[in-house]
Coordinates of C-alpha atoms in Angstrom, one line a residue:
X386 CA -3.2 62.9 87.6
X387 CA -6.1 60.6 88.6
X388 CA -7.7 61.0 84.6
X389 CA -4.6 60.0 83.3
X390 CA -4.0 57.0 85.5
X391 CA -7.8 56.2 84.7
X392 CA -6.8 56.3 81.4
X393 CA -4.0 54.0 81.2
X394 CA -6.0 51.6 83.6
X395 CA -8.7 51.1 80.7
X396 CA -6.2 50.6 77.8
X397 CA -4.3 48.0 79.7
X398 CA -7.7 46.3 80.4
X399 CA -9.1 46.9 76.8
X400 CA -5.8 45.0 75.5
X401 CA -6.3 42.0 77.9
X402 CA -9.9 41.5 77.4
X403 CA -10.5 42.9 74.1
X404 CA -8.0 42.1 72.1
X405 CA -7.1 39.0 73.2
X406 CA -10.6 37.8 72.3
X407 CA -10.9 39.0 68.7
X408 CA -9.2 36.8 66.0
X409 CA -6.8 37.9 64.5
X410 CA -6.6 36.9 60.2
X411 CA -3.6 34.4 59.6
X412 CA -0.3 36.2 58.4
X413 CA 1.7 34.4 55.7
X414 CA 4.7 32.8 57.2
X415 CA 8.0 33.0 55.3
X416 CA 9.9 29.5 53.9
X417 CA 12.2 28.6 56.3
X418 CA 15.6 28.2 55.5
X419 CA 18.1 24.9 56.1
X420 CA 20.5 26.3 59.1
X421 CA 23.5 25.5 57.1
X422 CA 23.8 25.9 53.4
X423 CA 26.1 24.0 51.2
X424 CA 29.1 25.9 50.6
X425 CA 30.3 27.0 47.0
X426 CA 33.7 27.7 46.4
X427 CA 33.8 31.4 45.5
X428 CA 34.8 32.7 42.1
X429 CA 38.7 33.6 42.2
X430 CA 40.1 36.2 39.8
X431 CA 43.4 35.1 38.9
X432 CA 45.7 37.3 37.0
X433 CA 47.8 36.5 34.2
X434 CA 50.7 38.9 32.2
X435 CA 49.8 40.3 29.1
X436 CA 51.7 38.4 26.2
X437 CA 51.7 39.6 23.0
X438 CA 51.6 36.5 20.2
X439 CA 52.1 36.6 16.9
X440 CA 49.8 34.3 14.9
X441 CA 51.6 31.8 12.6
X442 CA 49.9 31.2 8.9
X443 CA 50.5 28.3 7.3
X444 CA 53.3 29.3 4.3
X445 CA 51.3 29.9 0.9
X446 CA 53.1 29.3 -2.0
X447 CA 53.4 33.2 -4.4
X448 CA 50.9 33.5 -6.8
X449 CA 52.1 31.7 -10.4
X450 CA 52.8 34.1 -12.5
X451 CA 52.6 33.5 -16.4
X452 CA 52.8 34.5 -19.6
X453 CA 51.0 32.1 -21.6
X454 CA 47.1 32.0 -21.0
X455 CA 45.4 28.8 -20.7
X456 CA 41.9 26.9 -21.4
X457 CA 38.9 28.7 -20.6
X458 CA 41.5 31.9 -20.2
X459 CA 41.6 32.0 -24.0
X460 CA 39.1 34.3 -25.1
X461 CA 39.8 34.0 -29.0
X462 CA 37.3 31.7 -30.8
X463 CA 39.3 30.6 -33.7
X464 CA 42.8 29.4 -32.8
X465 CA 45.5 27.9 -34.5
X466 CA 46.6 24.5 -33.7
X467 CA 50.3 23.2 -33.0
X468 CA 50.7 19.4 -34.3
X469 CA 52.5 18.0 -31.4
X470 CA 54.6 15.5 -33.5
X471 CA 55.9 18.0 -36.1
X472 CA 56.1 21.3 -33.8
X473 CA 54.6 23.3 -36.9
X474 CA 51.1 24.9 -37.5
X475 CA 48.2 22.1 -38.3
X476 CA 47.6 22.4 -42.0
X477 CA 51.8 23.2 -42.9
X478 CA 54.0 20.2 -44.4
X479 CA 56.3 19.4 -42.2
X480 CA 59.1 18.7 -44.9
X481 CA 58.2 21.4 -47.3
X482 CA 56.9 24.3 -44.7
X483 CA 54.2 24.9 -47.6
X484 CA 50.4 25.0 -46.8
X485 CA 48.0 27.0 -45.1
X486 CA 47.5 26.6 -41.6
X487 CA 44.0 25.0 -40.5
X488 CA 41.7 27.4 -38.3
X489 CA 40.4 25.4 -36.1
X490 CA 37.5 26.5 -33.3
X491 CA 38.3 26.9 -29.7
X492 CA 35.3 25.6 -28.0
X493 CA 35.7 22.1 -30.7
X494 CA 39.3 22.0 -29.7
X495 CA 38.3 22.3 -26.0
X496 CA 36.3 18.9 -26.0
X497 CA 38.4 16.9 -27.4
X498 CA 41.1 17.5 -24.7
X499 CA 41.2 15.6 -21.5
X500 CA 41.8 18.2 -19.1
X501 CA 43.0 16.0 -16.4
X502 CA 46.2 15.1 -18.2
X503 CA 46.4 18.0 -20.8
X504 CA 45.8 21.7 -21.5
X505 CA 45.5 24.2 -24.0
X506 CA 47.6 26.7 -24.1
X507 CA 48.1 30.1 -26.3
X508 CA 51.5 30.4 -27.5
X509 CA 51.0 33.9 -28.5
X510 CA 49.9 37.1 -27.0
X511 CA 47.0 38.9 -28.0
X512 CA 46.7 41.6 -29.9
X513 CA 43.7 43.7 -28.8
X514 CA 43.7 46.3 -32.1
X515 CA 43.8 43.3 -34.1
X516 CA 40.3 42.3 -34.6
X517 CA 41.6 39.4 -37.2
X518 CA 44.2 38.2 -35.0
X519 CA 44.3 34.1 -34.6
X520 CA 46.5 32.9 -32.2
X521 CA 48.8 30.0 -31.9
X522 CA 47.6 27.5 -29.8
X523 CA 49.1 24.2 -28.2
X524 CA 47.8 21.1 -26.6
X525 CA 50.5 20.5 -23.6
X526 CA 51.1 17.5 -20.9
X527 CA 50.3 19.3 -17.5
X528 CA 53.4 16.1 -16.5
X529 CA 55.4 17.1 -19.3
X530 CA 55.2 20.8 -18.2
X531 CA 55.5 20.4 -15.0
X532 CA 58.9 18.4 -15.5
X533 CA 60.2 21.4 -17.8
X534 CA 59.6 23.7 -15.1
X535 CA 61.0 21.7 -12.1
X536 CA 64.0 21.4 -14.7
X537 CA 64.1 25.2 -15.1
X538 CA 63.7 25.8 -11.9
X539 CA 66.7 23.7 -11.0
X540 CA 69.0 24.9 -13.7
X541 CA 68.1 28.4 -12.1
X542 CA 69.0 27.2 -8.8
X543 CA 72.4 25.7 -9.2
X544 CA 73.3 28.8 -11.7
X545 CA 72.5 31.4 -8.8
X546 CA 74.6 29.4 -6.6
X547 CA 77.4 29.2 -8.8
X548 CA 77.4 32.9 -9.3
X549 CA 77.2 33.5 -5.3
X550 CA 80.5 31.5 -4.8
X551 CA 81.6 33.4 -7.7
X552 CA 81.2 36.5 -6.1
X553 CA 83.5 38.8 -3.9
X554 CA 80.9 37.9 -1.3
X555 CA 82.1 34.2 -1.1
X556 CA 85.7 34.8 -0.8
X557 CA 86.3 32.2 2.7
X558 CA 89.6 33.4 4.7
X559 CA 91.6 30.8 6.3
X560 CA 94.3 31.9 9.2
X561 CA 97.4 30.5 10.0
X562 CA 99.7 31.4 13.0
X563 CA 103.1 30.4 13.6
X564 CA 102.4 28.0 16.8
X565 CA 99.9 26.1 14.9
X566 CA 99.7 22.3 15.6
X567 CA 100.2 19.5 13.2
X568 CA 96.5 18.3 13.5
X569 CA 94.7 22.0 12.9
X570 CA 97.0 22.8 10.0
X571 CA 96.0 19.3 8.2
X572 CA 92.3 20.8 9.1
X573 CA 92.8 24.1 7.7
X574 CA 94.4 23.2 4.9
X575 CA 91.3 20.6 4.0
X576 CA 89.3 23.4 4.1
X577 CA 91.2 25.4 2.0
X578 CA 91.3 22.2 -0.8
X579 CA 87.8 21.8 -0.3
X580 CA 86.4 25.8 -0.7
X581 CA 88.8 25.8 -3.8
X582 CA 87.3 22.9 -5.3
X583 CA 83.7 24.3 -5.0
X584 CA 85.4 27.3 -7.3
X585 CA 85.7 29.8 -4.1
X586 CA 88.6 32.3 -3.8
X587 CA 90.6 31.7 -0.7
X588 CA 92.8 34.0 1.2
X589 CA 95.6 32.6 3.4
X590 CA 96.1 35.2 6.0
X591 CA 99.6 34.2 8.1
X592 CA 99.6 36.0 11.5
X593 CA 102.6 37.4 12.7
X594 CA 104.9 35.9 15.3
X595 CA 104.0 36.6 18.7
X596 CA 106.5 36.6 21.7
X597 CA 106.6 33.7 23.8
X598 CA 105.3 31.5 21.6
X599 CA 107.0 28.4 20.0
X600 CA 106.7 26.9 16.6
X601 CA 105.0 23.7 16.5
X602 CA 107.5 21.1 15.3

C-alpha cells in the first residue's frame, strides 16, 4: 500500500511543479458568436387544392380553303390572260369572239401587278397529263374580292336562316288556357303575329277547362 501511495504522491507533485512550468503551444480559439441572433421568419409550407384549368387559345379563324390558285401558287409559265374590261381571253374580239388568244408569260405578268391591291389568279385547274396545257388567268382586286365574298358569305347566311325557320324544327307553340287575362292574351297573340311574319309555323294549343277556375272576362 505504501508503493502505491508513493506513487500517487509523485504524480500529484510532477503535475504541480512540472507541468505547470513548461509552456504550453497556443490553441486556436474558435469565433465567438453574438448571444442573440437575428431571428428569420421560418419557411411555411402552405397548402393549396389541386385545380384543374383548362387553358384558353385565342380563336383562329379555319384554314381558307380554295379552289383557285394564286400568284407565286401558279406553277405554269405561260398563262392566258383575262382582259378585265371585256371578260374574254387577251388576243379575242370582244364583238366578234374571233382571234387567237395572246400567251402571255407568267413571271412578265407577275411584275407588272401591284400585289398590294391586286392578284393573279388561275381561273382553271390544272391538268397534270397535259404537258401543253395553258391556263386561264386573271388579274383580280383583293377589295373587289373580298367584297364578293363578304356578299356570298351573307347571302349564305340569311338563306340558312330562312331554311331553319322553314323547318319542322322551328315550328314555335303558343298556349292558351281558358282563365287567361286580357293583358297575356294581347301578349300571346303578338307573338303569334310576329313568329308568323318571320315565315314560322305556329301551333295554337287551347288547354282544356279546369275546375274552379273562371273565365277571364
Amino acid at each position: 500500500m505504501s508503493c502505491r501511495r508513493s506513487r500517487g504522491v509523485a504524480r500529484v507533485l510532477y503535475r504541480v511543479f512540472v507541468l505547470s512550468a513548461v509552456p504550453h503551444p497556443a490553441t486556436k480559439q474558435r469565433p465567438s458568436l453574438p448571444r442573440s441572433l437575428p431571428k428569420s421568419q421560418p419557411w411555411s409550407l402552405t397548402t393549396r387544392p389541386f385545380s384543374c384549368t383548362v387553358v384558353r387559345h385565342a380563336k383562329t379563324r379555319a384554314p381558307e380553303q380554295r379552289t383557285h390558285k394564286w400568284d407565286s401558287e401558279i406553277t405554269a409559265r405561260r398563262i392566258y390572260l383575262v382582259d378585265p374590261t371585256t371578260g374574254r381571253l387577251d388576243g379575242i374580239d370582244p364583238e366578234t369572239g374571233e382571234g387567237e388568244p395572246t400567251i402571255h408569260n407568267r413571271r412578265s405578268t407577275m411584275s407588272s401587278v401591284d400585289t398590294k391591291t391586286h392578284r393573279l389568279v388561275q381561273m382553271s385547274p390544272d391538268e397534270p397529263d397535259n404537258h401543253n396545257f395553258i391556263p386561264v388567268c386573271k388579274i383580280v382586286s383583293k377589295k373587289d374580292d373580298y367584297e364578293r365574298e363578304k356578299a356570298k358569305k351573307k347571302q349564305a347566311k340569311e338563306q340558312k336562316k330562312v331554311q331553319a325557320i322553314s323547318s319542322d324544327k322551328a315550328m314555335k307553340t303558343v298556349e292558351l288556357n281558358w282563365a287567361i287575362d286580357k293583358n297575356d292574351l294581347g301578349h300571346r297573340l303578338g307573338k303569334v303575329r310576329g313568329f308568323l311574319e318571320e315565315g314560322r309555323r305556329v301551333e295554337v294549343v287551347l288547354a282544356s277547362k279546369k275546375q274552379g277556375r273562371k273565365a277571364s272576362k
